[in-house]
PDB file of C-alpha atoms and ligand atoms in Angstrom:
ATOM      1  CA  MET C  29     310.517 217.147 -34.745  1.00 83.00           C
ATOM      2  CA  GLY C  30     310.315 215.224 -31.477  1.00 94.00           C
ATOM      3  CA  ILE C  31     307.682 212.798 -30.308  1.00 98.00           C
ATOM      4  CA  GLN C  32     304.453 212.518 -32.336  1.00 98.00           C
ATOM      5  CA  ILE C  33     301.317 210.590 -31.435  1.00 98.00           C
ATOM      6  CA  THR C  34     299.187 209.260 -34.274  1.00 98.00           C
ATOM      7  CA  PRO C  35     295.939 207.548 -33.267  1.00 98.00           C
ATOM      8  CA  SER C  36     294.626 204.887 -35.644  1.00 98.00           C
ATOM      9  CA  ILE C  37     290.884 205.039 -36.326  1.00 98.00           C
ATOM     10  CA  LEU C  38     290.775 201.317 -37.195  1.00 97.00           C
ATOM     11  CA  ASN C  39     289.158 200.537 -33.850  1.00 93.00           C
ATOM     12  CA  ALA C  40     287.097 203.721 -33.632  1.00 97.00           C
ATOM     13  CA  ASP C  41     283.336 203.575 -34.228  1.00 97.00           C
ATOM     14  CA  PRO C  42     283.060 203.247 -38.040  1.00 95.00           C
ATOM     15  CA  ALA C  43     279.529 204.675 -38.030  1.00 96.00           C
ATOM     16  CA  ALA C  44     280.638 207.870 -36.280  1.00 96.00           C
ATOM     17  CA  LEU C  45     284.086 208.659 -37.614  1.00 97.00           C
ATOM     18  CA  GLY C  46     283.545 212.428 -37.706  1.00 96.00           C
ATOM     19  CA  ALA C  47     282.753 212.438 -33.990  1.00 97.00           C
ATOM     20  CA  GLU C  48     285.601 210.010 -33.278  1.00 98.00           C
ATOM     21  CA  LEU C  49     288.075 212.403 -34.932  1.00 98.00           C
ATOM     22  CA  ALA C  50     286.831 215.206 -32.703  1.00 98.00           C
ATOM     23  CA  ARG C  51     287.882 213.134 -29.655  1.00 98.00           C
ATOM     24  CA  ILE C  52     291.623 213.258 -30.493  1.00 98.00           C
ATOM     25  CA  GLY C  53     292.181 216.982 -30.973  1.00 98.00           C
ATOM     26  CA  SER C  54     295.708 217.017 -29.514  1.00 98.00           C
ATOM     27  CA  ALA C  55     297.016 214.258 -31.824  1.00 98.00           C
ATOM     28  CA  ASP C  56     299.682 215.081 -34.400  1.00 98.00           C
ATOM     29  CA  TRP C  57     298.221 212.968 -37.205  1.00 98.00           C
ATOM     30  CA  VAL C  58     295.298 210.612 -37.831  1.00 98.00           C
ATOM     31  CA  HIS C  59     296.427 207.156 -38.943  1.00 98.00           C
ATOM     32  CA  VAL C  60     294.161 205.646 -41.602  1.00 98.00           C
ATOM     33  CA  ASP C  61     294.649 201.915 -42.198  1.00 98.00           C
ATOM     34  CA  VAL C  62     293.884 201.050 -45.819  1.00 98.00           C
ATOM     35  CA  MET C  63     293.446 197.279 -46.297  1.00 98.00           C
ATOM     36  CA  ASP C  64     292.486 195.470 -49.504  1.00 97.00           C
ATOM     37  CA  ASN C  65     291.760 191.907 -48.302  1.00 98.00           C
ATOM     38  CA  HIS C  66     294.743 190.677 -50.372  1.00 98.00           C
ATOM     39  CA  PHE C  67     297.908 192.055 -48.805  1.00 98.00           C
ATOM     40  CA  VAL C  68     296.213 191.529 -45.432  1.00 98.00           C
ATOM     41  CA  PRO C  69     293.108 189.490 -44.577  1.00 98.00           C
ATOM     42  CA  ASN C  70     290.917 192.502 -43.801  1.00 98.00           C
ATOM     43  CA  LEU C  71     289.087 195.179 -45.774  1.00 98.00           C
ATOM     44  CA  THR C  72     288.747 198.817 -44.754  1.00 97.00           C
ATOM     45  CA  PHE C  73     288.891 202.206 -46.444  1.00 93.00           C
ATOM     46  CA  GLY C  74     289.586 203.455 -49.956  1.00 96.00           C
ATOM     47  CA  PRO C  75     290.434 206.894 -51.367  1.00 98.00           C
ATOM     48  CA  ALA C  76     286.825 208.149 -51.149  1.00 97.00           C
ATOM     49  CA  MET C  77     286.831 207.572 -47.406  1.00 97.00           C
ATOM     50  CA  VAL C  78     290.201 209.294 -47.039  1.00 98.00           C
ATOM     51  CA  GLU C  79     288.786 212.281 -48.916  1.00 98.00           C
ATOM     52  CA  ALA C  80     285.764 212.395 -46.588  1.00 98.00           C
ATOM     53  CA  LEU C  81     287.989 212.122 -43.510  1.00 98.00           C
ATOM     54  CA  ALA C  82     290.214 214.944 -44.776  1.00 98.00           C
ATOM     55  CA  ARG C  83     287.123 217.157 -45.017  1.00 97.00           C
ATOM     56  CA  SER C  84     286.073 216.357 -41.457  1.00 96.00           C
ATOM     57  CA  THR C  85     289.261 217.164 -39.535  1.00 97.00           C
ATOM     58  CA  ASP C  86     292.026 219.754 -39.459  1.00 97.00           C
ATOM     59  CA  LEU C  87     294.518 217.070 -38.423  1.00 98.00           C
ATOM     60  CA  PRO C  88     296.760 215.763 -41.212  1.00 98.00           C
ATOM     61  CA  LEU C  89     296.076 212.216 -42.402  1.00 98.00           C
ATOM     62  CA  ASP C  90     298.695 209.472 -42.315  1.00 98.00           C
ATOM     63  CA  ALA C  91     297.555 206.793 -44.795  1.00 98.00           C
ATOM     64  CA  HIS C  92     299.018 203.332 -44.160  1.00 98.00           C
ATOM     65  CA  LEU C  93     298.503 201.297 -47.315  1.00 98.00           C
ATOM     66  CA  MET C  94     298.292 197.574 -46.642  1.00 98.00           C
ATOM     67  CA  ILE C  95     297.472 196.806 -50.261  1.00 98.00           C
ATOM     68  CA  ASP C  96     298.925 194.875 -53.157  1.00 96.00           C
ATOM     69  CA  ASP C  97     300.212 196.856 -56.103  1.00 91.00           C
ATOM     70  CA  ALA C  98     301.087 199.923 -54.069  1.00 96.00           C
ATOM     71  CA  ASP C  99     302.882 201.344 -57.128  1.00 98.00           C
ATOM     72  CA  ARG C 100     299.641 201.878 -59.000  1.00 96.00           C
ATOM     73  CA  ASN C 101     297.428 202.919 -56.110  1.00 95.00           C
ATOM     74  CA  ALA C 102     299.429 205.185 -53.801  1.00 97.00           C
ATOM     75  CA  ALA C 103     298.949 208.394 -55.805  1.00 97.00           C
ATOM     76  CA  ALA C 104     295.184 208.219 -55.311  1.00 98.00           C
ATOM     77  CA  TYR C 105     295.668 208.653 -51.570  1.00 98.00           C
ATOM     78  CA  VAL C 106     297.782 211.775 -52.047  1.00 98.00           C
ATOM     79  CA  GLU C 107     295.058 213.170 -54.303  1.00 98.00           C
ATOM     80  CA  ALA C 108     292.480 212.240 -51.669  1.00 98.00           C
ATOM     81  CA  GLY C 109     294.262 214.540 -49.224  1.00 98.00           C
ATOM     82  CA  ALA C 110     296.648 212.365 -47.185  1.00 98.00           C
ATOM     83  CA  GLY C 111     299.645 214.341 -45.930  1.00 98.00           C
ATOM     84  CA  SER C 112     301.719 211.198 -45.528  1.00 99.00           C
ATOM     85  CA  VAL C 113     301.439 207.985 -47.535  1.00 98.00           C
ATOM     86  CA  THR C 114     303.082 204.756 -46.381  1.00 99.00           C
ATOM     87  CA  PHE C 115     303.507 201.798 -48.727  1.00 98.00           C
ATOM     88  CA  HIS C 116     304.789 198.371 -47.725  1.00 98.00           C
ATOM     89  CA  VAL C 117     308.104 197.465 -49.311  1.00 98.00           C
ATOM     90  CA  GLU C 118     306.800 193.895 -49.647  1.00 98.00           C
ATOM     91  CA  ALA C 119     304.035 195.218 -51.955  1.00 97.00           C
ATOM     92  CA  ALA C 120     306.072 197.702 -53.996  1.00 98.00           C
ATOM     93  CA  ARG C 121     307.769 196.745 -57.260  1.00 97.00           C
ATOM     94  CA  ALA C 122     309.771 199.967 -57.508  1.00 98.00           C
ATOM     95  CA  PRO C 123     309.994 201.547 -54.061  1.00 98.00           C
ATOM     96  CA  VAL C 124     312.376 204.344 -55.071  1.00 98.00           C
ATOM     97  CA  ARG C 125     310.168 205.441 -57.953  1.00 98.00           C
ATOM     98  CA  LEU C 126     307.110 205.167 -55.748  1.00 98.00           C
ATOM     99  CA  ALA C 127     308.604 207.256 -52.921  1.00 98.00           C
ATOM    100  CA  ARG C 128     309.597 209.913 -55.450  1.00 98.00           C
ATOM    101  CA  GLU C 129     306.090 209.923 -56.943  1.00 98.00           C
ATOM    102  CA  ILE C 130     304.494 210.374 -53.530  1.00 98.00           C
ATOM    103  CA  ARG C 131     306.833 213.260 -52.735  1.00 98.00           C
ATOM    104  CA  SER C 132     306.355 214.964 -56.051  1.00 98.00           C
ATOM    105  CA  ALA C 133     302.577 214.650 -55.681  1.00 97.00           C
ATOM    106  CA  GLY C 134     302.956 216.670 -52.479  1.00 98.00           C
ATOM    107  CA  ALA C 135     302.850 214.198 -49.569  1.00 98.00           C
ATOM    108  CA  ARG C 136     305.449 212.803 -47.216  1.00 98.00           C
ATOM    109  CA  ALA C 137     306.724 209.439 -48.490  1.00 98.00           C
ATOM    110  CA  SER C 138     306.959 206.566 -46.063  1.00 99.00           C
ATOM    111  CA  MET C 139     307.865 202.876 -46.354  1.00 99.00           C
ATOM    112  CA  ALA C 140     306.719 200.091 -44.016  1.00 99.00           C
ATOM    113  CA  LEU C 141     308.362 196.809 -43.040  1.00 99.00           C
ATOM    114  CA  ARG C 142     306.426 193.795 -41.765  1.00 98.00           C
ATOM    115  CA  PRO C 143     307.886 192.133 -38.650  1.00 98.00           C
ATOM    116  CA  ALA C 144     309.848 189.547 -40.665  1.00 98.00           C
ATOM    117  CA  THR C 145     311.291 192.064 -43.153  1.00 98.00           C
ATOM    118  CA  PRO C 146     314.810 193.231 -42.238  1.00 98.00           C
ATOM    119  CA  VAL C 147     315.782 196.902 -42.501  1.00 98.00           C
ATOM    120  CA  GLU C 148     319.434 196.506 -43.554  1.00 98.00           C
ATOM    121  CA  PRO C 149     318.730 195.801 -47.267  1.00 98.00           C
ATOM    122  CA  TYR C 150     316.955 199.178 -47.496  1.00 98.00           C
ATOM    123  CA  GLU C 151     319.632 201.304 -45.864  1.00 97.00           C
ATOM    124  CA  GLU C 152     320.397 203.158 -49.105  1.00 97.00           C
ATOM    125  CA  LEU C 153     316.729 204.091 -49.533  1.00 98.00           C
ATOM    126  CA  LEU C 154     316.569 206.126 -46.327  1.00 98.00           C
ATOM    127  CA  PRO C 155     317.324 209.491 -47.988  1.00 98.00           C
ATOM    128  CA  GLU C 156     314.330 208.870 -50.281  1.00 98.00           C
ATOM    129  CA  LEU C 157     311.964 208.505 -47.314  1.00 98.00           C
ATOM    130  CA  ASP C 158     310.353 211.004 -44.970  1.00 98.00           C
ATOM    131  CA  MET C 159     309.383 208.207 -42.586  1.00 98.00           C
ATOM    132  CA  LEU C 160     310.123 204.522 -42.037  1.00 99.00           C
ATOM    133  CA  LEU C 161     307.371 202.432 -40.417  1.00 99.00           C
ATOM    134  CA  ILE C 162     308.434 199.392 -38.446  1.00 98.00           C
ATOM    135  CA  MET C 163     305.402 197.207 -37.799  1.00 99.00           C
ATOM    136  CA  THR C 164     305.298 195.811 -34.286  1.00 98.00           C
ATOM    137  CA  VAL C 165     302.470 193.356 -35.091  1.00 98.00           C
ATOM    138  CA  GLU C 166     301.638 191.450 -38.268  1.00 98.00           C
ATOM    139  CA  PRO C 167     299.508 193.977 -40.162  1.00 98.00           C
ATOM    140  CA  GLY C 168     295.789 193.369 -40.592  1.00 98.00           C
ATOM    141  CA  PHE C 169     294.025 193.977 -37.308  1.00 98.00           C
ATOM    142  CA  GLY C 170     293.945 196.313 -34.343  1.00 98.00           C
ATOM    143  CA  GLY C 171     294.205 195.093 -30.779  1.00 98.00           C
ATOM    144  CA  GLN C 172     297.060 192.598 -31.255  1.00 98.00           C
ATOM    145  CA  THR C 173     299.903 192.005 -28.815  1.00 98.00           C
ATOM    146  CA  PHE C 174     303.079 194.051 -29.303  1.00 98.00           C
ATOM    147  CA  LEU C 175     305.965 191.983 -30.704  1.00 98.00           C
ATOM    148  CA  ASP C 176     309.108 192.599 -28.681  1.00 98.00           C
ATOM    149  CA  LEU C 177     311.097 190.795 -31.364  1.00 98.00           C
ATOM    150  CA  CYS C 178     310.823 194.003 -33.438  1.00 98.00           C
ATOM    151  CA  LEU C 179     312.755 196.129 -30.930  1.00 98.00           C
ATOM    152  CA  PRO C 180     316.248 195.271 -32.252  1.00 98.00           C
ATOM    153  CA  LYS C 181     315.106 196.339 -35.737  1.00 98.00           C
ATOM    154  CA  ILE C 182     313.982 199.727 -34.387  1.00 98.00           C
ATOM    155  CA  ARG C 183     317.450 200.164 -32.845  1.00 98.00           C
ATOM    156  CA  THR C 184     319.122 199.148 -36.088  1.00 98.00           C
ATOM    157  CA  ALA C 185     316.969 201.564 -38.098  1.00 98.00           C
ATOM    158  CA  ARG C 186     317.826 204.448 -35.749  1.00 98.00           C
ATOM    159  CA  ARG C 187     321.539 203.619 -36.040  1.00 98.00           C
ATOM    160  CA  LEU C 188     321.336 203.532 -39.850  1.00 98.00           C
ATOM    161  CA  MET C 189     319.528 206.886 -39.888  1.00 98.00           C
ATOM    162  CA  GLU C 190     322.234 208.415 -37.734  1.00 97.00           C
ATOM    163  CA  ARG C 191     324.927 206.943 -39.970  1.00 97.00           C
ATOM    164  CA  HIS C 192     323.299 208.481 -43.058  1.00 97.00           C
ATOM    165  CA  GLY C 193     322.575 211.797 -41.326  1.00 97.00           C
ATOM    166  CA  VAL C 194     318.935 211.743 -42.466  1.00 98.00           C
ATOM    167  CA  GLN C 195     315.943 213.331 -40.719  1.00 96.00           C
ATOM    168  CA  THR C 196     313.653 210.385 -41.547  1.00 98.00           C
ATOM    169  CA  TRP C 197     310.967 209.871 -38.893  1.00 98.00           C
ATOM    170  CA  LEU C 198     310.805 206.396 -37.336  1.00 98.00           C
ATOM    171  CA  GLN C 199     307.245 205.196 -36.766  1.00 98.00           C
ATOM    172  CA  VAL C 200     306.029 202.139 -34.872  1.00 98.00           C
ATOM    173  CA  ASP C 201     302.571 200.632 -35.330  1.00 99.00           C
ATOM    174  CA  GLY C 202     300.884 197.755 -33.540  1.00 98.00           C
ATOM    175  CA  GLY C 203     300.277 197.089 -29.872  1.00 98.00           C
ATOM    176  CA  VAL C 204     301.579 200.496 -28.810  1.00 98.00           C
ATOM    177  CA  SER C 205     300.158 201.365 -25.376  1.00 98.00           C
ATOM    178  CA  LEU C 206     301.145 202.790 -22.002  1.00 98.00           C
ATOM    179  CA  GLU C 207     302.799 199.392 -21.398  1.00 98.00           C
ATOM    180  CA  THR C 208     304.949 199.339 -24.522  1.00 98.00           C
ATOM    181  CA  ILE C 209     305.562 202.917 -25.698  1.00 98.00           C
ATOM    182  CA  GLU C 210     308.632 203.455 -23.512  1.00 98.00           C
ATOM    183  CA  ARG C 211     310.328 200.377 -24.982  1.00 98.00           C
ATOM    184  CA  CYS C 212     309.736 201.777 -28.469  1.00 98.00           C
ATOM    185  CA  ALA C 213     310.998 205.243 -27.554  1.00 98.00           C
ATOM    186  CA  GLU C 214     314.098 203.797 -25.892  1.00 98.00           C
ATOM    187  CA  ALA C 215     314.834 201.838 -29.059  1.00 98.00           C
ATOM    188  CA  GLY C 216     314.650 205.059 -31.097  1.00 98.00           C
ATOM    189  CA  ALA C 217     311.092 205.436 -32.428  1.00 98.00           C
ATOM    190  CA  ASP C 218     309.680 208.969 -32.555  1.00 98.00           C
ATOM    191  CA  VAL C 219     306.240 208.553 -34.195  1.00 98.00           C
ATOM    192  CA  PHE C 220     303.783 206.304 -32.393  1.00 98.00           C
ATOM    193  CA  VAL C 221     300.594 204.835 -33.860  1.00 99.00           C
ATOM    194  CA  ALA C 222     298.109 203.711 -31.221  1.00 98.00           C
ATOM    195  CA  GLY C 223     294.678 202.362 -32.098  1.00 98.00           C
ATOM    196  CA  SER C 224     292.975 200.343 -29.400  1.00 98.00           C
ATOM    197  CA  ALA C 225     294.950 202.043 -26.607  1.00 98.00           C
ATOM    198  CA  VAL C 226     293.468 205.401 -27.634  1.00 98.00           C
ATOM    199  CA  TYR C 227     289.956 204.380 -28.632  1.00 98.00           C
ATOM    200  CA  SER C 228     289.345 201.995 -25.751  1.00 98.00           C
ATOM    201  CA  ALA C 229     290.153 204.810 -23.297  1.00 98.00           C
ATOM    202  CA  ASP C 230     287.279 206.736 -21.724  1.00 98.00           C
ATOM    203  CA  ASP C 231     288.965 209.939 -22.847  1.00 98.00           C
ATOM    204  CA  PRO C 232     290.957 209.309 -26.033  1.00 98.00           C
ATOM    205  CA  ASP C 233     292.560 212.750 -26.026  1.00 98.00           C
ATOM    206  CA  ALA C 234     293.766 212.289 -22.441  1.00 98.00           C
ATOM    207  CA  MET C 235     295.304 208.976 -23.560  1.00 98.00           C
ATOM    208  CA  VAL C 236     297.102 210.780 -26.404  1.00 98.00           C
ATOM    209  CA  ALA C 237     298.564 213.157 -23.798  1.00 98.00           C
ATOM    210  CA  GLU C 238     299.576 210.273 -21.511  1.00 98.00           C
ATOM    211  CA  LEU C 239     301.252 208.373 -24.315  1.00 98.00           C
ATOM    212  CA  ARG C 240     303.094 211.529 -25.341  1.00 98.00           C
ATOM    213  CA  ALA C 241     304.282 212.134 -21.772  1.00 98.00           C
ATOM    214  CA  ARG C 242     305.581 208.555 -21.440  1.00 98.00           C
ATOM    215  CA  ALA C 243     307.535 208.783 -24.686  1.00 98.00           C
ATOM    216  CA  GLN C 244     308.857 212.277 -23.896  1.00 97.00           C
ATOM    217  CA  ALA C 245     310.078 211.062 -20.517  1.00 96.00           C
ATOM    218  CA  VAL C 246     312.379 208.724 -22.457  1.00 95.00           C
ATOM    219  CA  SER C 247     313.220 211.227 -25.255  1.00 86.00           C
ATOM    220  CA  PRO C 248     312.832 214.753 -23.832  1.00 82.00           C
ATOM    221  CA  PRO C 249     312.145 217.512 -26.383  1.00 80.00           C
ATOM    222  CA  SER C 250     315.403 219.259 -27.321  1.00 72.00           C
TER     223      SER C 250
HETATM  224  C1  LIG S  21     297.377 197.009 -37.955  1.00 87.10           C
HETATM  225  C2  LIG S  21     297.295 198.486 -38.242  1.00 87.10           C
HETATM  226  C3  LIG S  21     297.429 199.331 -37.057  1.00 87.10           C
HETATM  227  C4  LIG S  21     296.350 199.130 -36.016  1.00 87.10           C
HETATM  228  C5  LIG S  21     296.964 199.408 -34.680  1.00 87.10           C
HETATM  229  O1  LIG S  21     297.528 196.324 -39.134  1.00 87.10           O
HETATM  230  O2  LIG S  21     298.298 198.864 -39.157  1.00 87.10           O
HETATM  231  O3  LIG S  21     297.527 200.709 -37.395  1.00 87.10           O
HETATM  232  O4  LIG S  21     295.246 199.983 -36.166  1.00 87.10           O
HETATM  233  O5  LIG S  21     296.062 199.059 -33.704  1.00 87.10           O
HETATM  234  P1  LIG S  21     296.559 198.743 -32.233  1.00 87.10           P
HETATM  235  O6  LIG S  21     297.196 200.000 -31.703  1.00 87.10           O
HETATM  236  O7  LIG S  21     295.310 198.381 -31.527  1.00 87.10           O
HETATM  237  O8  LIG S  21     297.538 197.609 -32.326  1.00 87.10           O
HETATM  238 ZN1  LIG S  22     298.595 201.020 -39.398  1.00 87.10          ZN
END
C-alpha cells in the first residue's frame, strides 16, 4: 500500500470541522480521536459526530478509540461510517473477538499500544489485524513531544510482521512532524497520523504533501 498520511482533526477548529476537512483533500484518511474522559483525561467525539463527519467528506474515517470498554462500544463507530476502527489493547477484554467483530461489521480492524505496552505479547494477533497503531505519545492530547523511546518497538513490530508474512499496516500517532516522520519511516511505519503539524500549517494540504514526500524519501513506493 505504501506511505499513507492521516491528519488528525483533534487540533482543527471544532466549530468549523466541515471546512477543516476540505483543507486536507490529498490525505489518505481522516483520523478521528474518540476520548471518553476515563481511558484518557480528555473528552471529544462520539458516534453521532463520526456519522456527521462521514457525511461531510469523501475521505475515509480512521476512528481511534481511546475509551474504556472498547468491546461494547467499537461496533457503533463502524455503524457510524468509520472505515477503520482502532481499539486500545489495554481497554479490550477480548481483543481477538473484538477485531473479528469490527471486520465482520465491514471496517478495517486495528489495535493500539500505549508507549509502555510491549508488542511481543501480541505477536500471534497480527493476522487478526488490518493495522497496528504504535502510540508515540501518551494518548490524550494533541501537540505533545514525540517519544523516541517508541522507535525500537516500531522496529520490533515491523520485524514481527515480516516474520508472520502479514500485510498489516503499521501506524504511528503522536508528535509526528517534518522533524520526526523520517525516524518513524526508517523504523518501519507506513501510516502516519499528524495533528498539530498539519493543522498549525498555513496550508494543511501542502503539509500533507511534504510529510508524504519525507516519508517516501525513506521508503520509496515500489
Ligand atoms: C493523541 C491522539 C493523536 C493526536 C495527535 O492522543 O491520539 O491522534 O491528535 O496530535 P499531534 O500530531 O499533534 O501529536
Ligand atoms: Zn489518535
